[in-house]
Tab-separated table of C-alpha atoms in Angstrom:
chain	number	residue	atom	x	y	z
A	1	MET	CA	-21.807	-2.691	16.819
A	2	GLY	CA	-25.243	-2.929	15.348
A	3	ASP	CA	-26.284	-1.125	12.387
A	4	ARG	CA	-28.567	1.268	14.234
A	5	GLN	CA	-25.570	2.530	16.147
A	6	ALA	CA	-23.410	2.717	13.207
A	7	ALA	CA	-25.786	4.718	11.351
A	8	VAL	CA	-26.020	6.988	14.443
A	9	ILE	CA	-22.389	7.417	14.734
A	10	ARG	CA	-22.054	8.324	11.008
A	11	ARG	CA	-24.872	10.884	11.331
A	12	GLY	CA	-23.025	12.534	14.267
A	13	ARG	CA	-19.920	12.578	12.145
A	14	VAL	CA	-21.573	14.404	9.168
A	15	VAL	CA	-23.157	17.007	11.698
A	16	ALA	CA	-19.715	17.518	13.206
A	17	TRP	CA	-18.137	17.831	9.985
A	18	LYS	CA	-20.540	20.347	8.616
A	19	LEU	CA	-20.390	22.569	11.851
A	20	LEU	CA	-16.377	22.689	11.653
A	21	ARG	CA	-16.715	23.688	7.904
A	22	ARG	CA	-18.547	26.623	9.021
A	23	LEU	CA	-15.539	28.075	10.794
A	24	PRO	CA	-13.173	30.516	9.012
A	25	GLU	CA	-10.189	28.811	7.405
A	26	SER	CA	-8.033	31.214	9.427
A	27	ALA	CA	-9.236	29.918	12.478
A	28	LEU	CA	-8.934	26.280	11.267
A	29	ARG	CA	-5.317	26.987	10.073
A	30	ARG	CA	-4.446	28.295	13.883
A	31	TRP	CA	-6.223	25.575	15.534
A	32	LEU	CA	-4.922	22.675	13.505
A	33	HIS	CA	-1.362	24.189	13.008
A	34	TRP	CA	-1.285	23.476	9.402
A	35	GLY	CA	0.824	26.598	8.816
A	36	ASP	CA	3.388	25.910	11.230
A	37	SER	CA	5.920	24.511	8.569
A	38	GLY	CA	6.063	24.777	4.779
A	39	PRO	CA	4.777	27.787	2.943
A	40	ALA	CA	3.363	30.600	5.074
A	41	THR	CA	-0.176	29.485	4.229
A	42	GLY	CA	0.319	25.848	5.034
A	43	ILE	CA	-0.956	25.118	1.267
A	44	PRO	CA	1.589	23.042	-0.554
A	45	PRO	CA	2.170	23.120	-4.264
A	46	LEU	CA	0.443	20.823	-6.548
A	47	PRO	CA	2.495	18.713	-8.925
A	48	ALA	CA	3.586	20.100	-12.045
A	49	PHE	CA	3.112	18.238	-15.503
A	50	SER	CA	5.036	18.445	-18.646
A	51	ALA	CA	3.024	19.154	-21.937
A	52	GLU	CA	2.116	15.383	-22.891
A	53	PRO	CA	-1.066	14.742	-24.465
A	54	THR	CA	-1.797	11.945	-21.682
A	55	ARG	CA	-1.426	13.152	-18.260
A	56	LEU	CA	-1.992	10.900	-15.288
A	57	LEU	CA	-2.567	11.754	-11.559
A	58	ILE	CA	-2.373	9.076	-9.107
A	59	ALA	CA	-3.711	9.869	-5.674
A	60	PRO	CA	-4.121	10.254	-2.760
A	61	HIS	CA	-2.657	7.413	-0.613
A	62	ASN	CA	0.510	6.378	-2.047
A	63	ALA	CA	0.811	3.296	0.225
A	64	ALA	CA	4.700	2.198	0.402
A	65	ALA	CA	5.487	4.806	-2.344
A	66	GLN	CA	3.440	2.853	-5.016
A	67	GLY	CA	1.476	5.849	-6.385
A	68	TRP	CA	4.894	7.534	-6.861
A	69	TYR	CA	6.518	4.384	-8.533
A	70	TRP	CA	3.331	3.809	-10.741
A	71	ALA	CA	3.554	7.467	-11.952
A	72	ARG	CA	7.342	6.850	-12.829
A	73	ALA	CA	6.366	3.704	-14.732
A	74	ALA	CA	3.518	5.221	-16.551
A	75	GLN	CA	6.080	8.164	-17.691
A	76	THR	CA	7.790	5.376	-19.751
A	77	LEU	CA	4.969	5.106	-22.003
A	78	PRO	CA	5.071	7.412	-25.238
A	79	GLY	CA	3.200	10.662	-24.737
A	80	THR	CA	2.566	10.363	-21.091
A	81	ALA	CA	3.280	12.392	-18.066
A	82	ALA	CA	2.346	11.166	-14.655
A	83	GLN	CA	2.383	12.499	-11.010
A	84	SER	CA	1.369	11.432	-7.627
A	85	LEU	CA	-0.281	13.279	-4.837
A	86	HIS	CA	-0.773	11.899	-1.419
A	87	VAL	CA	-2.035	12.942	1.943
A	88	ASP	CA	0.743	12.907	4.853
A	89	ARG	CA	-1.040	10.942	7.856
A	90	ASP	CA	2.174	11.446	9.851
A	91	ASP	CA	3.297	7.905	8.839
A	92	PRO	CA	6.852	6.899	10.332
A	93	TYR	CA	7.607	5.154	6.943
A	94	GLU	CA	7.977	8.156	4.938
A	95	THR	CA	8.057	7.521	1.303
A	96	PRO	CA	8.724	9.477	-1.926
A	97	GLY	CA	5.993	11.500	-3.581
A	98	ASP	CA	5.649	14.200	-6.139
A	99	SER	CA	3.293	16.238	-4.165
A	100	VAL	CA	2.238	15.930	-0.341
A	101	VAL	CA	-0.457	17.615	1.393
A	102	THR	CA	-1.023	17.446	5.229
A	103	GLU	CA	-4.023	15.742	6.387
A	104	PRO	CA	-5.383	19.085	8.107
A	105	VAL	CA	-5.101	20.861	4.814
A	106	TYR	CA	-6.474	18.036	2.668
A	107	LEU	CA	-9.544	17.766	5.129
A	108	TRP	CA	-10.027	21.342	5.964
A	109	SER	CA	-8.473	23.911	3.618
A	110	ARG	CA	-11.172	25.167	1.275
A	111	THR	CA	-8.264	27.082	-0.480
A	112	TRP	CA	-6.522	23.945	-1.229
A	113	GLN	CA	-9.492	22.081	-2.426
A	114	ARG	CA	-10.641	24.534	-4.740
A	115	ALA	CA	-6.998	25.036	-5.995
A	116	ALA	CA	-6.741	21.279	-6.364
A	117	GLU	CA	-10.074	21.030	-8.170
A	118	ARG	CA	-8.903	23.731	-10.643
A	119	PHE	CA	-5.681	22.052	-11.113
A	120	VAL	CA	-7.137	18.638	-12.011
A	121	ALA	CA	-9.745	20.116	-14.182
A	122	GLN	CA	-6.995	21.960	-16.138
A	123	ASN	CA	-4.120	19.809	-16.251
A	124	VAL	CA	-5.062	16.070	-16.102
A	125	THR	CA	-6.595	13.803	-18.674
A	126	HIS	CA	-6.576	10.482	-16.410
A	127	VAL	CA	-7.062	10.026	-12.743
A	128	ILE	CA	-6.438	6.699	-10.605
A	129	VAL	CA	-8.196	7.234	-7.276
A	130	GLU	CA	-6.526	4.850	-4.567
A	131	SER	CA	-8.317	3.159	-1.952
A	132	GLY	CA	-11.697	5.032	-2.321
A	133	TRP	CA	-10.326	7.916	-0.968
A	134	ARG	CA	-11.407	11.607	-1.911
A	135	LEU	CA	-9.092	13.495	-4.208
A	136	PHE	CA	-10.133	16.687	-2.784
A	137	GLY	CA	-10.787	15.814	0.864
A	138	ASN	CA	-14.314	17.377	1.455
A	139	GLY	CA	-13.995	20.097	-1.273
A	140	LEU	CA	-16.800	18.688	-3.454
A	141	SER	CA	-19.697	17.939	-1.111
A	142	GLY	CA	-21.479	14.537	-1.347
A	143	ARG	CA	-20.019	11.060	-1.652
A	144	ALA	CA	-16.985	9.902	-3.384
A	145	ILE	CA	-19.000	8.703	-6.384
A	146	ASP	CA	-20.111	12.248	-6.956
A	147	GLU	CA	-16.261	13.250	-7.258
A	148	VAL	CA	-15.952	10.474	-10.000
A	149	ARG	CA	-18.973	11.954	-11.989
A	150	TRP	CA	-17.408	15.511	-11.564
A	151	LEU	CA	-14.080	14.196	-13.116
A	152	GLN	CA	-15.822	12.512	-15.894
A	153	ARG	CA	-17.932	15.301	-16.924
A	154	ARG	CA	-14.708	17.171	-17.409
A	155	GLY	CA	-13.686	14.661	-19.890
A	156	ILE	CA	-11.294	12.986	-17.405
A	157	ALA	CA	-10.928	9.227	-17.586
A	158	VAL	CA	-10.962	7.514	-14.035
A	159	ALA	CA	-10.028	4.354	-12.566
A	160	LEU	CA	-9.729	2.941	-9.096
A	161	LEU	CA	-7.089	1.178	-7.358
A	162	PHE	CA	-7.057	-0.815	-4.211
A	163	HIS	CA	-3.868	-1.817	-2.019
A	164	GLY	CA	-5.357	-4.578	0.217
A	165	SER	CA	-7.150	-4.135	3.445
A	166	ASP	CA	-9.066	-1.379	1.772
A	167	ILE	CA	-10.973	-4.068	-0.301
A	168	ARG	CA	-10.071	-7.478	1.191
A	169	ASP	CA	-13.143	-8.846	2.861
A	170	PRO	CA	-12.028	-9.880	6.298
A	171	ASP	CA	-14.852	-12.333	6.896
A	172	ARG	CA	-14.040	-14.163	3.529
A	173	HIS	CA	-10.279	-14.128	4.614
A	174	ALA	CA	-11.050	-15.417	8.114
A	175	ALA	CA	-13.109	-18.587	6.578
A	176	ALA	CA	-10.289	-19.221	4.210
A	177	HIS	CA	-7.291	-18.955	6.161
A	178	THR	CA	-6.125	-20.658	9.336
A	179	ASP	CA	-4.002	-17.701	10.806
A	180	SER	CA	-6.221	-14.847	9.383
A	181	PRO	CA	-5.845	-11.659	11.308
A	182	PHE	CA	-9.454	-11.291	11.016
A	183	ALA	CA	-10.592	-14.223	12.802
A	184	PRO	CA	-13.323	-13.504	15.314
A	185	GLY	CA	-12.224	-11.644	18.578
A	186	LEU	CA	-8.496	-11.570	17.571
A	187	TRP	CA	-8.060	-7.832	16.156
A	188	SER	CA	-10.088	-4.699	17.098
A	189	GLY	CA	-9.242	-3.378	13.663
A	190	THR	CA	-11.567	-5.832	11.807
A	191	GLU	CA	-14.819	-4.114	12.514
A	192	PRO	CA	-13.708	-0.818	11.118
A	193	LEU	CA	-12.267	-2.651	7.905
A	194	ARG	CA	-15.627	-4.245	7.370
A	195	GLU	CA	-17.051	-0.946	7.095
A	196	VAL	CA	-14.423	0.323	4.667
A	197	VAL	CA	-14.631	-2.668	2.591
A	198	ARG	CA	-18.324	-2.418	2.347
A	199	ASP	CA	-18.433	1.173	1.365
A	200	ASN	CA	-15.541	0.467	-1.217
A	201	ARG	CA	-17.368	-2.517	-2.880
A	202	ALA	CA	-20.433	-0.351	-3.197
A	203	PHE	CA	-18.258	2.409	-4.496
A	204	VAL	CA	-16.884	-0.125	-7.240
A	205	ALA	CA	-20.188	-1.260	-8.287
A	206	GLU	CA	-21.454	2.204	-8.555
A	207	ALA	CA	-18.649	3.847	-10.412
A	208	ASN	CA	-18.339	1.146	-13.242
A	209	VAL	CA	-14.710	2.306	-14.029
A	210	PRO	CA	-11.647	0.330	-14.596
A	211	VAL	CA	-10.269	-1.220	-11.412
A	212	PHE	CA	-6.732	-2.097	-10.458
A	213	ILE	CA	-5.429	-4.324	-7.607
A	214	SER	CA	-1.757	-4.213	-6.387
A	215	THR	CA	-1.617	-7.863	-5.281
A	216	PRO	CA	-3.196	-10.932	-6.977
A	217	ASP	CA	-4.767	-12.335	-3.959
A	218	LEU	CA	-7.336	-9.435	-4.459
A	219	PHE	CA	-8.926	-11.277	-7.400
A	220	ASP	CA	-10.759	-13.198	-4.480
A	221	ASP	CA	-12.599	-9.876	-3.882
A	222	LEU	CA	-12.436	-8.086	-7.437
A	223	PRO	CA	-12.308	-10.902	-9.990
A	224	ASP	CA	-12.846	-8.436	-12.952
A	225	ALA	CA	-9.895	-6.143	-11.807
A	226	THR	CA	-6.508	-5.865	-13.496
A	227	TRP	CA	-3.356	-6.631	-11.575
A	228	LEU	CA	-0.939	-3.724	-11.494
A	229	PRO	CA	2.163	-5.184	-9.922
A	230	VAL	CA	3.828	-3.320	-7.300
A	231	VAL	CA	7.124	-1.555	-8.170
A	232	VAL	CA	10.518	-1.297	-6.577
A	233	ASP	CA	13.744	0.014	-7.792
A	234	PRO	CA	16.054	-2.764	-8.162
A	235	GLU	CA	19.190	-0.611	-8.312
A	236	LEU	CA	18.355	0.710	-4.838
A	237	TRP	CA	18.302	-2.616	-3.242
A	238	GLN	CA	21.067	-4.194	-4.972
A	239	SER	CA	23.404	-6.030	-2.529
A	240	PRO	CA	26.272	-8.514	-2.079
A	241	PRO	CA	25.060	-12.127	-1.870
A	242	PRO	CA	23.799	-13.382	1.535
A	243	PHE	CA	25.383	-16.181	3.483
A	244	ASP	CA	28.958	-14.646	3.140
A	245	HIS	CA	30.008	-14.875	6.725
A	246	ASP	CA	30.423	-17.191	9.560
A	247	GLY	CA	28.452	-17.284	12.608
A	248	PRO	CA	24.663	-17.164	13.262
A	249	LEU	CA	22.035	-16.933	10.537
A	250	ARG	CA	21.251	-13.164	10.110
A	251	VAL	CA	17.487	-12.832	10.087
A	252	ALA	CA	15.429	-9.765	9.687
A	253	HIS	CA	11.680	-8.934	10.296
A	254	ALA	CA	10.401	-5.385	9.495
A	255	PRO	CA	6.347	-5.508	9.933
A	256	SER	CA	4.674	-2.581	8.649
A	257	SER	CA	1.846	-3.935	10.790
A	258	GLN	CA	2.742	-6.513	13.496
A	259	MET	CA	-0.944	-7.777	13.656
A	260	LEU	CA	-1.306	-8.154	9.824
A	261	LYS	CA	2.141	-9.488	9.334
A	262	GLY	CA	1.702	-11.926	12.104
A	263	THR	CA	4.679	-10.904	14.172
A	264	ASP	CA	2.994	-12.371	17.209
A	265	LEU	CA	3.064	-15.962	15.720
A	266	VAL	CA	6.790	-16.046	15.280
A	267	GLU	CA	8.268	-13.537	17.640
A	268	ARG	CA	8.957	-15.905	20.515
A	269	THR	CA	10.512	-18.426	18.339
A	270	LEU	CA	12.842	-15.847	16.674
A	271	GLN	CA	13.819	-14.835	20.067
A	272	ARG	CA	14.520	-18.317	21.254
A	273	LEU	CA	16.623	-19.364	18.535
A	274	HIS	CA	18.521	-15.855	18.823
A	275	ASP	CA	19.102	-16.900	22.337
A	276	GLU	CA	20.292	-20.329	21.430
A	277	GLY	CA	22.836	-18.682	18.859
A	278	VAL	CA	21.267	-20.501	15.851
A	279	ILE	CA	20.141	-16.917	14.403
A	280	ASP	CA	21.040	-13.451	14.898
A	281	TYR	CA	17.622	-11.754	15.083
A	282	MET	CA	17.190	-8.179	13.884
A	283	ARG	CA	14.040	-6.861	15.083
A	284	VAL	CA	13.208	-3.804	12.729
A	285	ARG	CA	10.494	-1.166	13.923
A	286	ASP	CA	9.583	2.411	12.652
A	287	VAL	CA	12.764	2.517	10.383
A	288	PRO	CA	12.594	5.413	7.641
A	289	PHE	CA	12.440	4.225	4.128
A	290	GLU	CA	15.704	5.386	3.185
A	291	GLN	CA	17.384	3.199	5.732
A	292	MET	CA	15.754	-0.049	4.958
A	293	PRO	CA	18.042	-1.102	1.879
A	294	ALA	CA	21.220	-0.937	4.230
A	295	ILE	CA	19.332	-3.100	6.753
A	296	PHE	CA	18.313	-5.812	4.299
A	297	ARG	CA	22.304	-5.910	3.157
A	298	THR	CA	23.045	-7.039	6.642
A	299	ALA	CA	20.613	-9.945	6.481
A	300	ASP	CA	20.835	-13.385	5.150
A	301	VAL	CA	17.018	-14.119	5.730
A	302	VAL	CA	14.082	-11.761	5.617
A	303	LEU	CA	10.710	-12.821	7.129
A	304	ASP	CA	7.740	-11.102	5.780
A	305	GLN	CA	4.229	-12.315	6.702
A	306	PHE	CA	2.504	-15.257	8.124
A	307	ARG	CA	-1.120	-14.424	8.182
A	308	LEU	CA	-2.368	-12.897	4.835
A	309	GLY	CA	-1.061	-15.652	2.409
A	310	ILE	CA	0.269	-12.751	-0.042
A	311	TYR	CA	3.264	-11.135	-1.130
A	312	GLY	CA	3.832	-7.460	-1.659
A	313	VAL	CA	6.170	-4.654	-1.489
A	314	ALA	CA	8.382	-5.760	1.411
A	315	SER	CA	8.827	-9.326	-0.148
A	316	CYS	CA	9.682	-7.584	-3.410
A	317	GLU	CA	12.325	-5.404	-1.763
A	318	ALA	CA	13.895	-8.224	0.004
A	319	MET	CA	14.004	-10.417	-3.303
A	320	ALA	CA	15.483	-7.427	-4.946
A	321	ALA	CA	18.290	-7.238	-2.448
A	322	GLY	CA	19.020	-11.156	-3.058
A	323	ARG	CA	17.805	-12.209	0.434
A	324	LEU	CA	16.250	-15.408	1.190
A	325	VAL	CA	12.488	-14.590	1.744
A	326	LEU	CA	10.386	-16.762	4.079
A	327	SER	CA	6.699	-15.984	4.024
A	328	HIS	CA	3.105	-17.618	3.904
A	329	VAL	CA	2.184	-17.135	0.152
A	330	THR	CA	-0.849	-19.357	-0.849
A	331	ASP	CA	-0.968	-21.877	-3.822
A	332	THR	CA	-3.558	-19.777	-5.427
A	333	VAL	CA	-1.400	-16.532	-5.379
A	334	ARG	CA	1.761	-18.378	-6.763
A	335	GLU	CA	-0.264	-19.859	-9.625
A	336	ARG	CA	-1.780	-16.420	-10.518
A	337	VAL	CA	1.850	-15.006	-10.561
A	338	ARG	CA	2.859	-17.996	-12.722
A	339	ALA	CA	-0.316	-17.563	-15.180
A	340	GLY	CA	0.136	-13.653	-15.382
A	341	THR	CA	4.001	-13.340	-15.823
A	342	GLY	CA	5.358	-16.880	-16.580
A	343	PHE	CA	7.784	-16.725	-13.697
A	344	GLU	CA	7.678	-18.810	-10.375
A	345	LEU	CA	7.832	-16.681	-7.132
A	346	PRO	CA	11.140	-17.430	-5.333
A	347	VAL	CA	9.671	-17.074	-2.008
A	348	VAL	CA	9.958	-19.937	0.462
A	349	GLN	CA	6.667	-21.052	1.662
A	350	ALA	CA	6.454	-20.554	5.403
A	351	GLN	CA	3.471	-20.512	7.733
A	352	ALA	CA	4.309	-19.647	11.449
A	353	VAL	CA	4.445	-23.314	12.542
A	354	ASP	CA	7.153	-23.847	9.728
A	355	VAL	CA	9.689	-21.120	10.502
A	356	GLU	CA	11.826	-22.812	13.375
A	357	ARG	CA	12.217	-25.967	11.236
A	358	LEU	CA	13.194	-23.955	8.169
A	359	LEU	CA	15.585	-21.490	9.997
A	360	ARG	CA	17.535	-24.399	11.725
A	361	SER	CA	17.768	-26.264	8.364
A	362	ILE	CA	19.151	-23.039	6.553
A	363	ALA	CA	21.426	-22.381	9.461
A	364	ALA	CA	22.658	-25.995	9.360
A	365	ASP	CA	23.443	-26.057	5.570
A	366	ARG	CA	23.136	-22.657	3.572
A	367	THR	CA	23.969	-24.238	0.235
A	368	PRO	CA	20.713	-25.411	-0.873
A	369	TRP	CA	19.091	-22.017	-0.402
A	370	VAL	CA	21.571	-19.920	-2.320
A	371	ALA	CA	19.929	-20.453	-5.625
A	372	ILE	CA	16.454	-19.379	-4.334
A	373	ALA	CA	17.791	-16.222	-2.761
A	374	ALA	CA	19.855	-15.606	-6.143
A	375	ALA	CA	16.572	-15.905	-8.156
A	376	GLY	CA	14.951	-13.008	-6.208
A	377	PRO	CA	16.561	-10.155	-8.133
A	378	ALA	CA	15.626	-11.692	-11.532
A	379	PHE	CA	12.170	-11.962	-10.731
A	380	VAL	CA	11.803	-8.421	-9.335
A	381	ALA	CA	13.591	-7.046	-12.565
A	382	ALA	CA	11.171	-8.966	-14.672
A	383	VAL	CA	7.993	-8.451	-12.700
A	384	HIS	CA	8.279	-5.532	-10.344
A	385	ASP	CA	10.729	-2.975	-11.934
A	386	GLY	CA	7.849	-1.006	-13.450
A	387	ARG	CA	7.806	-2.238	-17.168
A	388	LEU	CA	4.962	-4.852	-16.616
A	389	SER	CA	3.121	-2.218	-14.535
A	390	ALA	CA	3.318	0.279	-17.539
A	391	GLU	CA	2.033	-2.334	-19.705
A	392	ARG	CA	-0.929	-2.806	-17.623
A	393	LEU	CA	-1.663	0.913	-17.320
A	394	ALA	CA	-1.270	1.345	-21.123
A	395	PRO	CA	-4.942	0.270	-22.072
A	396	PHE	CA	-6.370	2.588	-19.473
A	397	LEU	CA	-4.057	5.426	-20.548
A	398	ALA	CA	-5.157	4.907	-24.220
A	399	SER	CA	-8.873	5.248	-23.425
A	400	GLY	CA	-10.945	8.294	-23.033
A	401	SER	CA	-13.645	9.342	-20.370
């Protein structure tokens, strides 16, 4: 798509948006069915804060429940209350959150938008804005940067946070990674991501506020950012040791995005090894969040991703469960983890071409792999249980606007 065509589409969206916003809210509510469940008005309650001097709101994405977990981590700091708010986009992987607003209400309800603006202005001292999204839908007209300035004028300190594809340059990644999902002609989602990343990079430059990243590979895109480690609950994932049975090796793969995780690169190999009886392959799709710990407990090995060269929430959950994790994590990311935490990342390096060899080796003799799997819970407890994340948040929360 050329720049001219993209500009025409953007102008069309703006015109359509303005026309829809002229409709009475009652008509929009009936049309979009946002009052069909929950409160009679369809307007959800906003999060409640305790009376602490520092009151943090993290919103509005909550990818993999991280907004909620980071809020819990922040609350361990003295004098700090924290809440998360996120938009429900009908995600099959439902995750915890303090306050949830449906997408139609977030986008179209002027009642909710005005209430959210008043709530934030009156109750919040610090805001972390996730993924370049607007806090108030389109409640405050203009650009996302205008919302940041609106918050700052009310004495609220603002930081930005990015999770991955919202700021990762797909062209840079494709040039650096053999199996990148962003290689030319491979994935239709690449072009929309280019636009998102372009807009978010401009937003970061103009906002000139602290920036957090959830995974250390994103230093390639935001070298001045602060790594805010993802958080998992070690107790939730606590499991008996793997390899405690006879029979085929139990292997699980639960991709949140099959393309980004590289499922297509390994699926045939996994099925063939399953048919041979080398492994018992568990193909996990669209499983609710609360069922995942039980699934990982039944696995010996968890395969994460083979295209991005990173590790994130899924690897941390599998490590917390004491599973042996196979995934493609670059040397650069491993060195950044080592430098930033003092720990080695206990994830077995595996590109797609390595998966068959590794699984056959593990199935033939599990003993050498036990210690690597056993290192996972200790690593997660040290780096991803929320304490280090709270330390990384502390300087921002000690600052004013």
